Amino acid sequence: MEAARLLWNHPHADLVAATGRSLAGKRLGDAFPHLAAYDLEITPEIDADVDIVFSALPTAESAAACEPFIRAGIKVIDIAADFRLKEPGAFEEWFGKPHPAPDLLPSAVYGLPELNRDAIASASLIANPGCYPATSILALAPAVAAGIVGDQVIVDAKSGISGAGRGTGGSFGYSEVNEDVSAYKIANHNHQPEITQELSALREGPKLRVTFVPHLVPMTRGIHATCYMPLAKSVTQAEADEIYADFYQQTPFTKVTSTPPHTKHTLGNNMCLVHPKVDERNGMLVAVGVLDNLVKGAAGQAIENMNLMLGLDQKSGLDFPALYP
Amino acid sequence: MEAARLLWNHPHADLVAATGRSLAGKRLGDAFPHLAAYDLEITPEIDADVDIVFSALPTAESAAACEPFIRAGIKVIDIAADFRLKEPGAFEEWFGKPHPAPDLLPSAVYGLPELNRDAIASASLIANPGCYPATSILALAPAVAAGIVGDQVIVDAKSGISGAGRGTGGSFGYSEVNEDVSAYKIANHNHQPEITQELSALREGPKLRVTFVPHLVPMTRGIHATCYMPLAKSVTQAEADEIYADFYQQTPFTKVTSTPPHTKHTLGNNMCLVHPKVDERNGMLVAVGVLDNLVKGAAGQAIENMNLMLGLDQKSGLDFPALYP
Amino acid sequence: MEAARLLWNHPHADLVAATGRSLAGKRLGDAFPHLAAYDLEITPEIDADVDIVFSALPTAESAAACEPFIRAGIKVIDIAADFRLKEPGAFEEWFGKPHPAPDLLPSAVYGLPELNRDAIASASLIANPGCYPATSILALAPAVAAGIVGDQVIVDAKSGISGAGRGTGGSFGYSEVNEDVSAYKIANHNHQPEITQELSALREGPKLRVTFVPHLVPMTRGIHATCYMPLAKSVTQAEADEIYADFYQQTPFTKVTSTPPHTKHTLGNNMCLVHPKVDERNGMLVAVGVLDNLVKGAAGQAIENMNLMLGLDQKSGLDFPALYP
Amino acid sequence: MEAARLLWNHPHADLVAATGRSLAGKRLGDAFPHLAAYDLEITPEIDADVDIVFSALPTAESAAACEPFIRAGIKVIDIAADFRLKEPGAFEEWFGKPHPAPDLLPSAVYGLPELNRDAIASASLIANPGCYPATSILALAPAVAAGIVGDQVIVDAKSGISGAGRGTGGSFGYSEVNEDVSAYKIANHNHQPEITQELSALREGPKLRVTFVPHLVPMTRGIHATCYMPLAKSVTQAEADEIYADFYQQTPFTKVTSTPPHTKHTLGNNMCLVHPKVDERNGMLVAVGVLDNLVKGAAGQAIENMNLMLGLDQKSGLDFPALYP
């Protein structure tokens, strides 16, 4: 749904097929009135010639559905979690079932251009990052890569409700969720290993240990990750600022801010805003990252990856301001 | 305003005077329509015989206004921050001005009955806890007191907007705050020393080091404090559960829950819900505390203190369920 | 759930049984954490001696479940719609099925004390008003009864989402409902005949014609009914004010306000606020009514009716301020 | 602010100057972080060569500021209310001060392309419609123009809070507005004469009488106008559908829907959705209109007018889906 919204204005890409299971047979605009301008029917399977496929099916089903396209040489971007964890056995450990196509794992590239721009450009299969990991990794990466952080970090993440998906029933009913904050899956969310994997690749020494606690807050879109990094050495605010500024000097969609960013400053667009703050009293670096979970945390990120894979301008179709207020 | 709401149904207390500066001369029910049942005019000064005074004036002004009552032997509960920090110089360090009545500081009791029940009962001057500290301390205290926690903890707090006070202007306008999460005063909020002071008193060894980061989330009431405690020794979930259950065995307004609590489960009432969770992978104890910032985080807490000071049942006027949903 | 919340502080009533179908076997406090103070298990049937029964089952099922109690001489308050429409055939016309116990209809009293106080006091079976009709009737009644209104009125009602009930699935998911207003069942909602019936009884002449359009607005609780009444004769603002003030001179839970009331001024309590405004340019009377749909619009109203039926003070257990802000 | 957001992606227009009073001297991106991509400083006066000027200053100040540009032959779109009311004296009657440039009124064109497309294309001065009138007129116009409506209509409008403007202080603080619905300026809002004027021009006979009641609902953006039209003759649903379909057959930004539209289906884009429903029981036509008050209700409408005035495609820069959910 969100990819379709974004693709409407993409100068070099056309949406030619949209699949669905419960919605198959409906016009796209009947299922989603804001997409009424599309003249497209939702089909059970892709029934058109395509250059690239986005998949957002449930875990394991996504890999199974992607497999024939991958083997046929068609580029695939998997928005599900199926191709993210590289370590053999990690998928089964965290998702409770065997991976449907483990031989494809080595060729999958983790689709975060801020870290893997070149690999994405030459990849055929992209593991699109989870919304929590995208926010967390982008907030943590500069400090971790600079070697100023100890072996353990904490990520306290606050997410809008759309991160929980559509039709998720009673637990996310308006009346229950509104005016409420709660934590869930404390230190046990399956987005944690993804954060660990990607950050550990940026540093020397042992694997980073990550305590990850997600929270639901009463808003539709947006993730705010507050990351706590006990420092391995003394670092001033000016040094931290420079480390972050250097790391994100060239990245079109991740920017460093001089004051704490608001999730609303990224509402509906592909931007990630990052802000480092040194707690000198306690030898701690606090870094905040914010983004729209459905855009830079999912569909926008996928289109950014598509742009790189197809040799287009990285910003094609994604260069517009947030909706504010 | 919130104390008046709660006192309406208190069986042993009558509200006989309500002061205000900008609202002086108005009927209470004209200023606050939900309090229309009170037959009371807002006056610039207390103009009635009173047994106890609640003050919620701005910092430093509150102490100045309380002083004559204290010296006249009338019990005072200060909801402002003026009498909370015991260390000489701490007030000036964090609030940027000298304390107006430093000689009164030693007699002030920090009004958190879960820690100081007996001292409150015999006190004449209560420093009512801040809303963030109340939540944080109640989530952290059992573990800190049990000696299982290292020297450094992190508190990531999420607050509804009413914590910012009334008439706070443009920054808290609906359109800007709605659908937004942001951090502020990162590791530099003046509620941090209060948390440090009260928790350090519960343990042996050096002062606890506290990194405190507050956030605003789009809801009116509620605070959710997620507290991260690197463990000083190995602790199982069962042990953590027992430590918390024992600590809060007798406390009428703080309860331990078996699943992560929701702020909405305390909407409008005086309850604080606490939940400990061990992150065994990382040797970390995560404890969550939730409460209504205007009730257990302010006016309800003040009435609970009043009950103890006057020898009443601790639960008088405060024993009712949360408004849910 | 809401009746249980309110009954906790009722001085003369004890909740001795709570029934449920999907939740049977659970402790009340496990199903609804804010009710944890109750020591009660949810049972499939009432398994205790009771003086009065509240039923909030789905349409038609409620009447069937109430019937044995009524026939056994136990007082019943039906919060469902089953006993509201007096006219033979009206139930089937609007709800699409035959009434399960039509012989009980004549003895049922419409439970709006502002109109039917004495009849309620001597009734054994109460049809508790719907939340929309309660708001609408209370806003319209004084003008209709005074004979200043023509034969046709319009009610534009705005409701919070809790009016739609629990577990109502995808349509009321947070992400879809938040930041959205929409109308539904335009001029075709089954609460319309109830409004027509009760208001027509207040006036001479033909049945009042009512165009009723409900809307969902993004809040949990609250109904705001804006009622448009073309005037049958010229009426000044002062005359309208007097008509309303006289009508509600003695009613403890309906009050006339001098400025447009806010739903939030009734959040969580049993108050209904009403405000008339004459549009002299157009010969129209506009009257606004607001209340909390779960309290004065449902469970609070039911307890108010119970108080009257049992000869208790009408305000027993219901005399407390709204939660504001 | 909103015009700047929309102009970022306009293929034929560049924002070359942005003025402000309190914000003068700041970078646009410092004042509004979501506009950080603009390399522009806010200035007290327009300091660049411009082809067209948008003004959104307060009433009367706007006309004064626009006047020199108009007299210099530069096209002007006034988003304020200054040039909307044609009748001599109407401005002073509703806004309480004399009009600063009454001689310019005759040349101003009311900028609603659904009604005045050709006049807009050749105009030099556009009175951009108010957000309430835009929604109301678009919902009412087809029926009024078809002559099926009596002399009197009612508009019940629900608006998000951003309609109230920025920095509007305490009354629109988050905690007070959240979870609240209220009416204001009942039958006395200064957007009413604008609705009357434009609709009366579409019909034979006396001026239409309009009762207009605005409400605030807790959301940031969006207006929902529910319009009640007593029918002058019998009309079936099929006839009403045809009247609306015909009227909006060619309009790119107003579409008729077959079910009640949601404000959220227009969030952030320039669409207005309209839906007619006949209440046959009562001889009433109910028509709903929804749009985003800051886009089709203000800045988007202004850009649509600019496109027409400059001979560009009407949809230039405005052809993108709503942000949903």
PDB file of N, CA, C and O in Angstrom, chain A residues 1-37:
ATOM      1  N   MET A   1       0.828  -1.190   0.000  1.00  0.00           N
ATOM      2  CA  MET A   1       0.000   0.000   0.000  1.00  0.00           C
ATOM      3  C   MET A   1       0.871   1.252   0.000  1.00  0.00           C
ATOM      4  O   MET A   1       0.664   2.164  -0.783  1.00  0.00           O
ATOM      5  N   GLU A   2       1.845   1.268   0.891  1.00  0.00           N
ATOM      6  CA  GLU A   2       2.697   2.457   0.992  1.00  0.00           C
ATOM      7  C   GLU A   2       3.641   2.568  -0.209  1.00  0.00           C
ATOM      8  O   GLU A   2       3.915   3.671  -0.685  1.00  0.00           O
ATOM      9  N   ALA A   3       4.119   1.446  -0.722  1.00  0.00           N
ATOM     10  CA  ALA A   3       4.956   1.498  -1.923  1.00  0.00           C
ATOM     11  C   ALA A   3       4.150   2.064  -3.083  1.00  0.00           C
ATOM     12  O   ALA A   3       4.660   2.865  -3.878  1.00  0.00           O
ATOM     13  N   ALA A   4       2.888   1.659  -3.203  1.00  0.00           N
ATOM     14  CA  ALA A   4       2.042   2.182  -4.277  1.00  0.00           C
ATOM     15  C   ALA A   4       1.877   3.692  -4.151  1.00  0.00           C
ATOM     16  O   ALA A   4       1.945   4.432  -5.129  1.00  0.00           O
ATOM     17  N   ARG A   5       1.682   4.170  -2.924  1.00  0.00           N
ATOM     18  CA  ARG A   5       1.575   5.620  -2.724  1.00  0.00           C
ATOM     19  C   ARG A   5       2.826   6.331  -3.233  1.00  0.00           C
ATOM     20  O   ARG A   5       2.742   7.330  -3.947  1.00  0.00           O
ATOM     21  N   LEU A   6       3.984   5.793  -2.878  1.00  0.00           N
ATOM     22  CA  LEU A   6       5.232   6.459  -3.227  1.00  0.00           C
ATOM     23  C   LEU A   6       5.549   6.344  -4.717  1.00  0.00           C
ATOM     24  O   LEU A   6       6.102   7.260  -5.319  1.00  0.00           O
ATOM     25  N   LEU A   7       5.186   5.202  -5.312  1.00  0.00           N
ATOM     26  CA  LEU A   7       5.526   4.989  -6.722  1.00  0.00           C
ATOM     27  C   LEU A   7       4.702   5.863  -7.663  1.00  0.00           C
ATOM     28  O   LEU A   7       5.086   6.065  -8.813  1.00  0.00           O
ATOM     29  N   TRP A   8       3.555   6.345  -7.201  1.00  0.00           N
ATOM     30  CA  TRP A   8       2.712   7.173  -8.066  1.00  0.00           C
ATOM     31  C   TRP A   8       3.505   8.313  -8.705  1.00  0.00           C
ATOM     32  O   TRP A   8       3.296   8.660  -9.860  1.00  0.00           O
ATOM     33  N   ASN A   9       4.432   8.876  -7.964  1.00  0.00           N
ATOM     34  CA  ASN A   9       5.189  10.021  -8.482  1.00  0.00           C
ATOM     35  C   ASN A   9       6.622   9.671  -8.861  1.00  0.00           C
ATOM     36  O   ASN A   9       7.463  10.560  -9.006  1.00  0.00           O
ATOM     37  N   HIS A  10       6.924   8.377  -8.969  1.00  0.00           N
ATOM     38  CA  HIS A  10       8.284   8.006  -9.358  1.00  0.00           C
ATOM     39  C   HIS A  10       8.450   8.231 -10.862  1.00  0.00           C
ATOM     40  O   HIS A  10       7.663   7.730 -11.656  1.00  0.00           O
ATOM     41  N   PRO A  11       9.463   8.984 -11.246  1.00  0.00           N
ATOM     42  CA  PRO A  11       9.593   9.330 -12.669  1.00  0.00           C
ATOM     43  C   PRO A  11      10.023   8.164 -13.559  1.00  0.00           C
ATOM     44  O   PRO A  11       9.856   8.227 -14.775  1.00  0.00           O
ATOM     45  N   HIS A  12      10.570   7.097 -12.976  1.00  0.00           N
ATOM     46  CA  HIS A  12      11.113   6.031 -13.821  1.00  0.00           C
ATOM     47  C   HIS A  12      10.546   4.656 -13.505  1.00  0.00           C
ATOM     48  O   HIS A  12      11.072   3.646 -13.981  1.00  0.00           O
ATOM     49  N   ALA A  13       9.521   4.593 -12.681  1.00  0.00           N
ATOM     50  CA  ALA A  13       8.982   3.274 -12.331  1.00  0.00           C
ATOM     51  C   ALA A  13       7.466   3.300 -12.446  1.00  0.00           C
ATOM     52  O   ALA A  13       6.829   4.293 -12.115  1.00  0.00           O
ATOM     53  N   ASP A  14       6.908   2.221 -12.933  1.00  0.00           N
ATOM     54  CA  ASP A  14       5.452   2.078 -12.990  1.00  0.00           C
ATOM     55  C   ASP A  14       5.023   0.849 -12.200  1.00  0.00           C
ATOM     56  O   ASP A  14       5.643  -0.205 -12.308  1.00  0.00           O
ATOM     57  N   LEU A  15       3.989   1.016 -11.432  1.00  0.00           N
ATOM     58  CA  LEU A  15       3.399  -0.121 -10.726  1.00  0.00           C
ATOM     59  C   LEU A  15       2.504  -0.855 -11.720  1.00  0.00           C
ATOM     60  O   LEU A  15       1.504  -0.300 -12.188  1.00  0.00           O
ATOM     61  N   VAL A  16       2.848  -2.099 -12.048  1.00  0.00           N
ATOM     62  CA  VAL A  16       2.069  -2.814 -13.070  1.00  0.00           C
ATOM     63  C   VAL A  16       1.283  -3.991 -12.491  1.00  0.00           C
ATOM     64  O   VAL A  16       0.422  -4.554 -13.173  1.00  0.00           O
ATOM     65  N   ALA A  17       1.590  -4.369 -11.256  1.00  0.00           N
ATOM     66  CA  ALA A  17       0.835  -5.450 -10.639  1.00  0.00           C
ATOM     67  C   ALA A  17       0.863  -5.287  -9.135  1.00  0.00           C
ATOM     68  O   ALA A  17       1.876  -4.878  -8.567  1.00  0.00           O
ATOM     69  N   ALA A  18      -0.263  -5.583  -8.503  1.00  0.00           N
ATOM     70  CA  ALA A  18      -0.347  -5.551  -7.045  1.00  0.00           C
ATOM     71  C   ALA A  18      -1.060  -6.820  -6.611  1.00  0.00           C
ATOM     72  O   ALA A  18      -2.180  -7.078  -7.066  1.00  0.00           O
ATOM     73  N   THR A  19      -0.417  -7.605  -5.762  1.00  0.00           N
ATOM     74  CA  THR A  19      -1.041  -8.863  -5.356  1.00  0.00           C
ATOM     75  C   THR A  19      -1.611  -8.752  -3.956  1.00  0.00           C
ATOM     76  O   THR A  19      -1.211  -7.903  -3.153  1.00  0.00           O
ATOM     77  N   GLY A  20      -2.554  -9.610  -3.674  1.00  0.00           N
ATOM     78  CA  GLY A  20      -3.141  -9.657  -2.351  1.00  0.00           C
ATOM     79  C   GLY A  20      -3.861 -10.967  -2.201  1.00  0.00           C
ATOM     80  O   GLY A  20      -4.213 -11.602  -3.208  1.00  0.00           O
ATOM     81  N   ARG A  21      -4.087 -11.385  -0.990  1.00  0.00           N
ATOM     82  CA  ARG A  21      -4.811 -12.626  -0.797  1.00  0.00           C
ATOM     83  C   ARG A  21      -6.268 -12.346  -0.456  1.00  0.00           C
ATOM     84  O   ARG A  21      -7.161 -12.610  -1.246  1.00  0.00           O
ATOM     85  N   SER A  22      -6.511 -11.707   0.686  1.00  0.00           N
ATOM     86  CA  SER A  22      -7.913 -11.453   1.036  1.00  0.00           C
ATOM     87  C   SER A  22      -8.533 -10.404   0.109  1.00  0.00           C
ATOM     88  O   SER A  22      -9.746 -10.384  -0.091  1.00  0.00           O
ATOM     89  N   LEU A  23      -7.719  -9.538  -0.485  1.00  0.00           N
ATOM     90  CA  LEU A  23      -8.266  -8.453  -1.301  1.00  0.00           C
ATOM     91  C   LEU A  23      -8.246  -8.753  -2.800  1.00  0.00           C
ATOM     92  O   LEU A  23      -8.646  -7.907  -3.607  1.00  0.00           O
ATOM     93  N   ALA A  24      -7.774  -9.933  -3.170  1.00  0.00           N
ATOM     94  CA  ALA A  24      -7.685 -10.258  -4.597  1.00  0.00           C
ATOM     95  C   ALA A  24      -9.049 -10.099  -5.272  1.00  0.00           C
ATOM     96  O   ALA A  24     -10.083 -10.494  -4.725  1.00  0.00           O
ATOM     97  N   GLY A  25      -9.036  -9.516  -6.458  1.00  0.00           N
ATOM     98  CA  GLY A  25     -10.274  -9.304  -7.198  1.00  0.00           C
ATOM     99  C   GLY A  25     -10.814  -7.899  -7.059  1.00  0.00           C
ATOM    100  O   GLY A  25     -11.608  -7.451  -7.877  1.00  0.00           O
ATOM    101  N   LYS A  26     -10.385  -7.200  -6.027  1.00  0.00           N
ATOM    102  CA  LYS A  26     -10.838  -5.811  -5.846  1.00  0.00           C
ATOM    103  C   LYS A  26      -9.980  -4.859  -6.667  1.00  0.00           C
ATOM    104  O   LYS A  26      -8.810  -5.118  -6.931  1.00  0.00           O
ATOM    105  N   ARG A  27     -10.569  -3.699  -7.038  1.00  0.00           N
ATOM    106  CA  ARG A  27      -9.770  -2.613  -7.583  1.00  0.00           C
ATOM    107  C   ARG A  27      -8.914  -2.065  -6.449  1.00  0.00           C
ATOM    108  O   ARG A  27      -9.346  -1.996  -5.293  1.00  0.00           O
ATOM    109  N   LEU A  28      -7.699  -1.648  -6.766  1.00  0.00           N
ATOM    110  CA  LEU A  28      -6.819  -1.086  -5.747  1.00  0.00           C
ATOM    111  C   LEU A  28      -7.505   0.087  -5.035  1.00  0.00           C
ATOM    112  O   LEU A  28      -7.421   0.239  -3.815  1.00  0.00           O
ATOM    113  N   GLY A  29      -8.222   0.901  -5.821  1.00  0.00           N
ATOM    114  CA  GLY A  29      -8.866   2.080  -5.249  1.00  0.00           C
ATOM    115  C   GLY A  29     -10.093   1.763  -4.406  1.00  0.00           C
ATOM    116  O   GLY A  29     -10.549   2.601  -3.625  1.00  0.00           O
ATOM    117  N   ASP A  30     -10.651   0.579  -4.573  1.00  0.00           N
ATOM    118  CA  ASP A  30     -11.758   0.191  -3.696  1.00  0.00           C
ATOM    119  C   ASP A  30     -11.219  -0.292  -2.356  1.00  0.00           C
ATOM    120  O   ASP A  30     -11.805  -0.047  -1.304  1.00  0.00           O
ATOM    121  N   ALA A  31     -10.101  -1.004  -2.428  1.00  0.00           N
ATOM    122  CA  ALA A  31      -9.498  -1.479  -1.186  1.00  0.00           C
ATOM    123  C   ALA A  31      -8.881  -0.314  -0.407  1.00  0.00           C
ATOM    124  O   ALA A  31      -8.981  -0.253   0.816  1.00  0.00           O
ATOM    125  N   PHE A  32      -8.256   0.599  -1.129  1.00  0.00           N
ATOM    126  CA  PHE A  32      -7.566   1.719  -0.497  1.00  0.00           C
ATOM    127  C   PHE A  32      -7.941   3.006  -1.227  1.00  0.00           C
ATOM    128  O   PHE A  32      -7.313   3.363  -2.229  1.00  0.00           O
ATOM    129  N   PRO A  33      -8.954   3.711  -0.738  1.00  0.00           N
ATOM    130  CA  PRO A  33      -9.481   4.863  -1.471  1.00  0.00           C
ATOM    131  C   PRO A  33      -8.441   5.922  -1.829  1.00  0.00           C
ATOM    132  O   PRO A  33      -8.607   6.622  -2.828  1.00  0.00           O
ATOM    133  N   HIS A  34      -7.367   6.039  -1.043  1.00  0.00           N
ATOM    134  CA  HIS A  34      -6.382   7.076  -1.387  1.00  0.00           C
ATOM    135  C   HIS A  34      -5.568   6.681  -2.619  1.00  0.00           C
ATOM    136  O   HIS A  34      -4.802   7.484  -3.136  1.00  0.00           O
ATOM    137  N   LEU A  35      -5.725   5.438  -3.076  1.00  0.00           N
ATOM    138  CA  LEU A  35      -5.019   4.983  -4.277  1.00  0.00           C
ATOM    139  C   LEU A  35      -5.967   4.876  -5.469  1.00  0.00           C
ATOM    140  O   LEU A  35      -5.683   4.165  -6.443  1.00  0.00           O
ATOM    141  N   ALA A  36      -7.092   5.579  -5.391  1.00  0.00           N
ATOM    142  CA  ALA A  36      -8.133   5.450  -6.419  1.00  0.00           C
ATOM    143  C   ALA A  36      -7.642   5.860  -7.809  1.00  0.00           C
ATOM    144  O   ALA A  36      -8.200   5.440  -8.822  1.00  0.00           O
ATOM    145  N   ALA A  37      -6.569   6.662  -7.856  1.00  0.00           N
ATOM    146  CA  ALA A  37      -6.089   7.117  -9.170  1.00  0.00           C
ATOM    147  C   ALA A  37      -5.455   5.979  -9.973  1.00  0.00           C
ATOM    148  O   ALA A  37      -5.327   6.069 -11.194  1.00  0.00           O
TER     149      ALA A  37
END
